Amino acid sequence: MAQMQASRPGDADGELHAHLHALQISSHPSEPFADGPTEICPVCKSSRYLNPKMRFLINPECYHRMCESCVDRIFSQGPAPCPIAGCGRTLRKARFRRQTFEDLKVERECDIRARIEKIFNRREDEFTSLRAYNDYLEFKEDITFNLIERVDVPATEAKLAAYSAENSASIGKNAVLAIQEHSSIEEREAAQREISRLSREAARKEEEDQKLAREAGRREFTQLVGAGKAAPEELLRHTQKVVLKKSTARRSVAEKLRLQQAQDLKSAPSKDPFSSVSGNSAADPSFTIRGLKAPVIVEEQKPYDPFGGMSMDTLYYSLQAHYEHPWLENARNDAVITAGGYDVQEYYARAMLEGNAGLCCFIADEKAISGDLGDEKAIATAGAADAATEEGDIDMSDDDI
């Protein structure tokens, strides 16, 4: 019996294991009073186990966690260096805030992306090609990646500052557009909520009216049956018809009122600059289509032509720079002639033009183009000659006057 009651050496180890496992489960860091590494202030070493109301704050400058009492104690008098060993960055109390995400890396990345988004806020409709828009997004993501991963931070900050300075006007404009777009979305959502509220109120009122109408019809039916004015079956059918007719009329009136209210909300003037769809004024104002900006085709600027495109080249002769002629030598060499600006080249051009002017005229081609117009002129001329021959000479004396 003593041997049966004696426990084996492994049983005690198993019980101790189970007890330690239970303790580990009960002290899981997810519990509110867990005393894990994240629940202890690295500055004053206070624990949330001893102070359940303790709050931890972070500063976007270095993202080191510390309790609220340490922040008040260290930074109430003004900017001070971070108390965490090895940091040394100057922090200000106004920038401390509550931590949103459990992982500080995620918190820092979200802050960096929000900062980049405020600067790189161009829209797709500002670009004329998809390649230019994709290049812009790639440049933006390169800047973001370098800041998140701490890759060449000084050069990246310099690029960011240069871009912000060069595009300050467009950044401000797009920021205003984003605010207007956000406000317009809120207005549309508020209008939709108002329409839903009116619909619910109309449905509730209609249900109450139907309930009152049924009760009134029941009372009327009971009174008429008690008075014995007609058979119960006929009175019941008549009452049901009256109630159905009244409910149908109320339903139609309520539906018309609800549609009118919805139409008034939709037709109200909106300040939304993003609610119009190009080419379709009757479209839903809450639906927008955006894309690349329409390319502006710029015509290539040609050099100025004082002759309006008219060619001054000759077709049937070529003008030479010098012609040998005895009597032109005096005009070329005499200072009295050349002092006034006379150029013998102008004489060459005029003489060659007058001598070859008829080479460009082809009578056969002109007759073919003119058609019968030349024949009519010839007939008219011949008729005038015959009339002058038959009538004789015209007397131009003043004797008959």
Short mmCIF file of C-alpha atoms in Angstrom, two decimals:
data_model
loop_
_atom_site.label_atom_id
_atom_site.label_comp_id
_atom_site.label_asym_id
_atom_site.label_seq_id
_atom_site.Cartn_x
_atom_site.Cartn_y
_atom_site.Cartn_z
CA MET A 1 0.00 0.00 0.00
CA ALA A 2 2.84 2.34 0.82
CA GLN A 3 4.36 1.67 -2.53
CA MET A 4 1.05 2.43 -4.28
CA GLN A 5 0.62 5.76 -2.45
CA ALA A 6 4.16 6.89 -3.17
CA SER A 7 4.32 9.18 -6.21
CA ARG A 8 6.83 8.81 -8.97
CA PRO A 9 9.55 11.46 -9.36
CA GLY A 10 8.14 12.62 -12.73
CA ASP A 11 4.72 13.48 -11.31
CA ALA A 12 6.09 16.37 -9.22
CA ASP A 13 7.86 17.80 -12.24
CA GLY A 14 4.68 17.59 -14.26
CA GLU A 15 2.64 19.46 -11.64
CA LEU A 16 5.31 22.17 -11.42
CA HIS A 17 5.27 22.50 -15.21
CA ALA A 18 1.50 22.89 -15.26
CA HIS A 19 1.64 25.48 -12.47
CA LEU A 20 4.27 27.54 -14.26
CA HIS A 21 2.30 27.34 -17.51
CA ALA A 22 -0.80 28.64 -15.72
CA LEU A 23 1.21 31.53 -14.31
CA GLN A 24 2.58 32.36 -17.75
CA ILE A 25 -0.89 32.43 -19.26
CA SER A 26 -2.27 34.65 -16.47
CA SER A 27 0.55 37.18 -16.92
CA HIS A 28 0.17 37.61 -20.69
CA PRO A 29 1.19 41.13 -21.87
CA SER A 30 -2.22 41.68 -23.48
CA GLU A 31 -3.82 42.05 -20.06
CA PRO A 32 -4.25 45.65 -18.81
CA PHE A 33 -1.93 45.25 -15.78
CA ALA A 34 0.78 43.22 -17.49
CA ASP A 35 4.27 44.16 -16.38
CA GLY A 36 6.04 43.65 -19.71
CA PRO A 37 8.88 45.67 -21.20
CA THR A 38 6.45 47.93 -23.12
CA GLU A 39 4.56 48.83 -19.93
CA ILE A 40 7.58 50.36 -18.16
CA CYS A 41 8.72 53.95 -18.72
CA PRO A 42 12.37 53.89 -19.87
CA VAL A 43 13.05 57.22 -18.10
CA CYS A 44 11.57 56.90 -14.60
CA LYS A 45 11.09 53.08 -14.64
CA SER A 46 7.48 53.44 -13.51
CA SER A 47 5.23 50.50 -14.29
CA ARG A 48 1.61 50.46 -15.33
CA TYR A 49 1.11 47.70 -12.77
CA LEU A 50 1.62 50.27 -10.00
CA ASN A 51 -0.05 53.16 -11.85
CA PRO A 52 -2.91 51.89 -14.07
CA LYS A 53 -3.70 55.42 -15.30
CA MET A 54 -0.22 56.02 -16.65
CA ARG A 55 -0.16 57.11 -20.29
CA PHE A 56 2.74 56.80 -22.71
CA LEU A 57 3.55 59.54 -25.24
CA ILE A 58 5.86 59.69 -28.24
CA ASN A 59 7.52 62.52 -30.13
CA PRO A 60 7.74 62.31 -33.96
CA GLU A 61 11.29 63.65 -33.75
CA CYS A 62 12.75 60.40 -32.36
CA TYR A 63 9.73 58.14 -31.52
CA HIS A 64 10.98 57.24 -28.02
CA ARG A 65 8.20 56.31 -25.59
CA MET A 66 8.02 57.88 -22.15
CA CYS A 67 5.29 58.44 -19.61
CA GLU A 68 3.26 61.63 -19.40
CA SER A 69 4.69 62.61 -16.02
CA CYS A 70 8.24 62.49 -17.42
CA VAL A 71 7.18 64.67 -20.34
CA ASP A 72 5.70 67.24 -17.95
CA ARG A 73 8.72 67.13 -15.68
CA ILE A 74 11.40 67.41 -18.36
CA PHE A 75 9.85 69.56 -21.10
CA SER A 76 7.54 71.96 -19.22
CA GLN A 77 10.26 74.63 -19.02
CA GLY A 78 10.95 74.53 -22.77
CA PRO A 79 12.83 72.43 -25.35
CA ALA A 80 15.20 69.84 -23.91
CA PRO A 81 17.27 66.93 -25.22
CA CYS A 82 15.72 63.48 -25.30
CA PRO A 83 16.46 61.66 -22.00
CA ILE A 84 16.94 58.30 -23.74
CA ALA A 85 20.61 57.37 -23.77
CA GLY A 86 22.26 57.81 -27.15
CA CYS A 87 19.54 60.03 -28.68
CA GLY A 88 20.25 63.63 -27.71
CA ARG A 89 17.69 65.19 -30.08
CA THR A 90 16.00 68.38 -28.96
CA LEU A 91 12.32 67.76 -28.23
CA ARG A 92 9.40 70.07 -27.48
CA LYS A 93 6.44 69.28 -25.31
CA ALA A 94 3.90 70.50 -27.88
CA ARG A 95 4.84 67.72 -30.31
CA PHE A 96 4.28 64.82 -27.90
CA ARG A 97 1.17 62.78 -28.68
CA ARG A 98 -0.48 59.44 -28.06
CA GLN A 99 0.75 56.43 -29.96
CA THR A 100 -1.69 55.18 -32.61
CA PHE A 101 -0.11 51.90 -33.68
CA GLU A 102 1.46 49.30 -31.46
CA ASP A 103 4.53 49.05 -33.70
CA LEU A 104 6.57 52.25 -33.66
CA LYS A 105 7.98 51.46 -37.12
CA VAL A 106 4.47 51.57 -38.55
CA GLU A 107 3.81 54.80 -36.63
CA ARG A 108 6.94 56.42 -38.08
CA GLU A 109 6.19 55.25 -41.63
CA CYS A 110 2.64 56.63 -41.49
CA ASP A 111 3.93 60.00 -40.30
CA ILE A 112 6.53 60.14 -43.08
CA ARG A 113 3.99 59.22 -45.74
CA ALA A 114 1.56 61.86 -44.45
CA ARG A 115 4.34 64.46 -44.63
CA ILE A 116 5.31 63.43 -48.18
CA GLU A 117 1.68 63.39 -49.27
CA LYS A 118 1.26 67.04 -48.27
CA ILE A 119 4.13 68.04 -50.59
CA PHE A 120 3.67 65.60 -53.49
CA ASN A 121 -0.03 66.29 -53.94
CA ARG A 122 -0.25 66.57 -57.72
CA ARG A 123 -3.16 64.85 -59.44
CA GLU A 124 -3.34 62.60 -62.44
CA ASP A 125 -5.26 65.18 -64.47
CA GLU A 126 -2.23 67.52 -64.28
CA PHE A 127 -0.19 65.21 -66.55
CA THR A 128 -0.53 64.82 -70.30
CA SER A 129 0.94 61.30 -70.50
CA LEU A 130 0.78 58.21 -68.35
CA ARG A 131 4.56 57.85 -68.48
CA ALA A 132 5.05 61.31 -66.93
CA TYR A 133 2.55 60.49 -64.17
CA ASN A 134 4.26 57.17 -63.41
CA ASP A 135 7.67 58.87 -63.30
CA TYR A 136 6.27 61.36 -60.80
CA LEU A 137 4.91 58.53 -58.61
CA GLU A 138 8.23 56.71 -58.79
CA PHE A 139 10.16 59.82 -57.72
CA LYS A 140 7.71 60.32 -54.86
CA GLU A 141 8.11 56.72 -53.69
CA ASP A 142 11.91 56.94 -53.89
CA ILE A 143 11.86 59.95 -51.57
CA THR A 144 9.52 58.12 -49.18
CA PHE A 145 11.62 54.94 -49.17
CA ASN A 146 14.84 56.83 -48.46
CA LEU A 147 13.31 58.65 -45.49
CA ILE A 148 11.73 55.50 -44.06
CA GLU A 149 14.83 53.35 -44.41
CA ARG A 150 17.23 56.23 -43.54
CA VAL A 151 19.07 55.99 -46.86
CA ASP A 152 21.05 59.13 -47.70
CA VAL A 153 18.78 61.29 -45.55
CA PRO A 154 20.56 64.68 -46.02
CA ALA A 155 20.47 64.45 -49.84
CA THR A 156 16.85 63.27 -49.75
CA GLU A 157 15.84 66.15 -47.48
CA ALA A 158 17.60 68.55 -49.85
CA LYS A 159 15.63 67.15 -52.82
CA LEU A 160 12.42 67.42 -50.85
CA ALA A 161 13.12 71.05 -49.90
CA ALA A 162 14.05 71.96 -53.47
CA TYR A 163 10.88 70.40 -54.87
CA SER A 164 8.76 72.13 -52.23
CA ALA A 165 10.30 75.51 -53.06
CA GLU A 166 9.91 75.10 -56.84
CA ASN A 167 6.29 73.93 -56.69
CA SER A 168 4.99 75.96 -53.75
CA ALA A 169 2.20 77.53 -55.83
CA SER A 170 0.83 74.23 -57.16
CA ILE A 171 1.20 72.59 -53.73
CA GLY A 172 -0.96 75.30 -52.14
CA LYS A 173 -3.50 75.12 -54.94
CA ASN A 174 -3.84 71.34 -54.70
CA ALA A 175 -4.11 71.56 -50.92
CA VAL A 176 -7.07 73.94 -51.28
CA LEU A 177 -8.64 71.60 -53.85
CA ALA A 178 -8.23 68.67 -51.47
CA ILE A 179 -9.99 70.60 -48.69
CA GLN A 180 -12.83 71.54 -51.04
CA GLU A 181 -13.13 67.96 -52.23
CA HIS A 182 -13.28 66.67 -48.67
CA SER A 183 -15.94 69.21 -47.72
CA SER A 184 -17.99 68.38 -50.82
CA ILE A 185 -17.88 64.67 -49.96
CA GLU A 186 -19.08 65.48 -46.46
CA GLU A 187 -21.91 67.59 -47.91
CA ARG A 188 -23.02 64.74 -50.19
CA GLU A 189 -22.90 62.26 -47.32
CA ALA A 190 -24.91 64.63 -45.12
CA ALA A 191 -27.48 65.02 -47.91
CA GLN A 192 -27.74 61.24 -48.25
CA ARG A 193 -28.20 60.88 -44.50
CA GLU A 194 -30.92 63.54 -44.57
CA ILE A 195 -32.72 61.71 -47.37
CA SER A 196 -32.53 58.45 -45.43
CA ARG A 197 -33.85 60.16 -42.29
CA LEU A 198 -36.78 61.66 -44.17
CA SER A 199 -37.57 58.27 -45.71
CA ARG A 200 -37.55 56.61 -42.29
CA GLU A 201 -39.77 59.31 -40.82
CA ALA A 202 -42.18 59.03 -43.73
CA ALA A 203 -42.34 55.25 -43.36
CA ARG A 204 -42.89 55.51 -39.59
CA LYS A 205 -45.61 58.14 -40.03
CA GLU A 206 -47.28 56.01 -42.69
CA GLU A 207 -47.24 53.00 -40.38
CA GLU A 208 -48.75 55.05 -37.54
CA ASP A 209 -51.45 56.41 -39.86
CA GLN A 210 -52.33 52.89 -41.00
CA LYS A 211 -52.56 51.71 -37.41
CA LEU A 212 -54.85 54.63 -36.49
CA ALA A 213 -56.96 54.01 -39.59
CA ARG A 214 -57.40 50.32 -38.69
CA GLU A 215 -58.42 51.20 -35.15
CA ALA A 216 -60.89 53.82 -36.42
CA GLY A 217 -62.33 51.34 -38.91
CA ARG A 218 -62.68 48.70 -36.20
CA ARG A 219 -64.53 51.11 -33.93
CA GLU A 220 -66.83 52.20 -36.76
CA PHE A 221 -67.53 48.58 -37.66
CA THR A 222 -68.38 47.76 -34.05
CA GLN A 223 -70.74 50.72 -33.78
CA LEU A 224 -72.55 49.87 -37.02
CA VAL A 225 -72.94 46.20 -36.07
CA GLY A 226 -74.23 47.19 -32.65
CA ALA A 227 -76.79 49.52 -34.23
CA GLY A 228 -77.92 46.73 -36.61
CA LYS A 229 -77.94 48.91 -39.71
CA ALA A 230 -76.53 46.23 -42.01
CA ALA A 231 -75.26 42.68 -42.09
CA PRO A 232 -71.84 42.16 -40.49
CA GLU A 233 -70.34 40.71 -43.71
CA GLU A 234 -71.33 43.74 -45.79
CA LEU A 235 -70.10 46.16 -43.15
CA LEU A 236 -66.79 44.32 -42.92
CA ARG A 237 -66.24 44.47 -46.69
CA HIS A 238 -67.20 48.14 -46.81
CA THR A 239 -64.88 49.02 -43.91
CA GLN A 240 -61.98 47.14 -45.49
CA LYS A 241 -62.50 49.01 -48.78
CA VAL A 242 -62.53 52.37 -47.01
CA VAL A 243 -59.36 51.56 -45.03
CA LEU A 244 -57.57 50.32 -48.17
CA LYS A 245 -58.52 53.45 -50.12
CA LYS A 246 -57.32 55.76 -47.35
CA SER A 247 -54.03 53.88 -46.90
CA THR A 248 -53.38 53.99 -50.68
CA ALA A 249 -54.03 57.73 -50.75
CA ARG A 250 -51.73 58.34 -47.77
CA ARG A 251 -49.02 56.17 -49.32
CA SER A 252 -49.13 58.09 -52.60
CA VAL A 253 -49.01 61.44 -50.81
CA ALA A 254 -46.09 60.32 -48.63
CA GLU A 255 -44.23 58.98 -51.67
CA LYS A 256 -44.71 62.26 -53.54
CA LEU A 257 -43.52 64.22 -50.52
CA ARG A 258 -40.44 62.01 -50.13
CA LEU A 259 -39.55 62.33 -53.81
CA GLN A 260 -40.01 66.09 -53.67
CA GLN A 261 -37.72 66.38 -50.64
CA ALA A 262 -35.07 64.24 -52.31
CA GLN A 263 -35.31 66.32 -55.47
CA ASP A 264 -34.95 69.54 -53.47
CA LEU A 265 -31.80 68.23 -51.79
CA LYS A 266 -30.28 67.12 -55.11
CA SER A 267 -31.18 70.34 -56.92
CA ALA A 268 -29.71 72.54 -54.19
CA PRO A 269 -26.75 74.60 -55.43
CA SER A 270 -23.49 72.85 -54.66
CA LYS A 271 -20.03 74.37 -54.26
CA ASP A 272 -18.38 71.14 -55.34
CA PRO A 273 -15.93 71.80 -58.22
CA PHE A 274 -15.46 68.06 -58.70
CA SER A 275 -19.09 66.99 -59.17
CA SER A 276 -19.41 67.70 -62.93
CA VAL A 277 -18.78 65.15 -65.62
CA SER A 278 -17.56 66.61 -68.88
CA GLY A 279 -19.99 66.20 -71.72
CA ASN A 280 -22.92 65.03 -69.56
CA SER A 281 -24.64 67.72 -67.54
CA ALA A 282 -27.52 65.41 -66.58
CA ALA A 283 -25.25 62.85 -64.93
CA ASP A 284 -25.20 62.06 -61.24
CA PRO A 285 -23.24 64.89 -59.53
CA SER A 286 -21.73 62.41 -57.09
CA PHE A 287 -20.04 60.56 -59.94
CA THR A 288 -16.81 61.95 -61.32
CA ILE A 289 -14.44 60.80 -64.02
CA ARG A 290 -10.84 61.89 -63.93
CA GLY A 291 -7.81 61.04 -65.95
CA LEU A 292 -4.89 62.51 -67.76
CA LYS A 293 -5.05 66.12 -68.84
CA ALA A 294 -5.96 66.65 -72.47
CA PRO A 295 -2.75 67.30 -74.40
CA VAL A 296 -2.38 70.78 -75.81
CA ILE A 297 -1.06 70.61 -79.35
CA VAL A 298 1.34 73.52 -79.84
CA GLU A 299 2.07 74.39 -83.45
CA GLU A 300 5.70 74.77 -84.28
CA GLN A 301 6.60 78.42 -84.67
CA LYS A 302 7.94 79.01 -88.15
CA PRO A 303 10.36 81.80 -89.03
CA TYR A 304 8.81 85.07 -90.13
CA ASP A 305 8.17 85.31 -93.88
CA PRO A 306 7.47 88.87 -95.14
CA PHE A 307 6.19 87.52 -98.48
CA GLY A 308 3.54 85.29 -96.88
CA GLY A 309 4.87 82.06 -98.36
CA MET A 310 5.22 83.38 -101.90
CA SER A 311 8.35 82.00 -103.56
CA MET A 312 10.76 84.43 -105.23
CA ASP A 313 12.75 81.71 -107.01
CA THR A 314 12.91 81.86 -110.81
CA LEU A 315 11.88 78.81 -112.84
CA TYR A 316 13.19 79.49 -116.35
CA TYR A 317 16.47 81.32 -115.72
CA SER A 318 19.12 81.71 -113.07
CA LEU A 319 20.48 85.09 -112.11
CA GLN A 320 24.25 85.34 -112.09
CA ALA A 321 26.28 87.52 -109.76
CA HIS A 322 28.28 89.18 -112.57
CA TYR A 323 27.68 89.92 -116.26
CA GLU A 324 30.38 91.22 -118.60
CA HIS A 325 29.26 94.34 -120.45
CA PRO A 326 31.37 97.40 -121.39
CA TRP A 327 28.93 100.12 -120.38
CA LEU A 328 28.17 98.47 -117.02
CA GLU A 329 31.75 98.76 -115.87
CA ASN A 330 31.33 102.50 -115.27
CA ALA A 331 28.21 101.89 -113.12
CA ARG A 332 30.04 99.30 -111.10
CA ASN A 333 33.17 101.35 -110.47
CA ASP A 334 32.02 104.98 -110.43
CA ALA A 335 31.78 106.29 -106.87
CA VAL A 336 29.27 108.95 -107.85
CA ILE A 337 26.79 106.21 -108.90
CA THR A 338 27.39 103.71 -106.10
CA ALA A 339 27.44 106.34 -103.33
CA GLY A 340 23.68 106.81 -103.59
CA GLY A 341 23.07 103.09 -103.00
CA TYR A 342 22.64 101.99 -106.60
CA ASP A 343 23.47 98.32 -107.14
CA VAL A 344 24.04 96.89 -110.58
CA GLN A 345 22.62 93.56 -109.32
CA GLU A 346 19.16 95.15 -109.23
CA TYR A 347 19.52 96.05 -112.88
CA TYR A 348 20.51 92.46 -113.67
CA ALA A 349 17.39 91.14 -111.93
CA ARG A 350 15.00 93.56 -113.62
CA ALA A 351 16.46 93.04 -117.08
CA MET A 352 16.35 89.22 -116.81
CA LEU A 353 12.78 89.33 -115.49
CA GLU A 354 11.57 91.57 -118.33
CA GLY A 355 13.39 89.50 -120.92
CA ASN A 356 11.97 86.16 -119.73
CA ALA A 357 8.52 87.25 -118.54
CA GLY A 358 6.75 85.75 -121.56
CA LEU A 359 8.28 82.33 -121.03
CA CYS A 360 5.79 81.59 -118.30
CA CYS A 361 2.72 82.19 -120.52
CA PHE A 362 1.31 79.30 -122.59
CA ILE A 363 -1.63 80.39 -124.73
CA ALA A 364 -2.92 76.88 -125.39
CA ASP A 365 -3.13 76.13 -121.67
CA GLU A 366 -4.87 79.42 -121.00
CA LYS A 367 -7.45 78.72 -123.71
CA ALA A 368 -8.14 75.29 -122.26
CA ILE A 369 -8.64 76.79 -118.80
CA SER A 370 -10.79 79.70 -119.95
CA GLY A 371 -13.16 77.46 -121.96
CA ASP A 372 -15.78 79.26 -123.98
CA LEU A 373 -15.06 82.63 -122.46
CA GLY A 374 -12.64 83.54 -125.23
CA ASP A 375 -15.19 82.57 -127.95
CA GLU A 376 -17.90 84.78 -126.47
CA LYS A 377 -15.51 87.73 -126.46
CA ALA A 378 -14.60 87.03 -130.09
CA ILE A 379 -18.27 86.82 -131.15
CA ALA A 380 -19.05 90.08 -129.38
CA THR A 381 -16.10 91.78 -131.03
CA ALA A 382 -17.13 90.54 -134.48
CA GLY A 383 -20.72 91.67 -133.95
CA ALA A 384 -19.59 95.15 -132.99
CA ALA A 385 -17.44 95.37 -136.14
CA ASP A 386 -20.35 94.34 -138.42
CA ALA A 387 -22.65 96.89 -136.86
CA ALA A 388 -20.14 99.64 -137.41
CA THR A 389 -19.74 98.65 -141.12
CA GLU A 390 -23.47 98.56 -141.85
CA GLU A 391 -24.37 101.84 -140.19
CA GLY A 392 -21.40 103.72 -141.53
CA ASP A 393 -19.37 106.27 -139.70
CA ILE A 394 -20.83 107.91 -136.67
CA ASP A 395 -21.34 111.65 -137.07
CA MET A 396 -19.95 113.42 -134.05
CA SER A 397 -20.78 116.99 -135.27
CA ASP A 398 -22.96 119.37 -133.31
CA ASP A 399 -25.15 120.38 -136.25
CA ASP A 400 -28.08 118.17 -135.29
CA ILE A 401 -28.19 119.34 -131.70
#
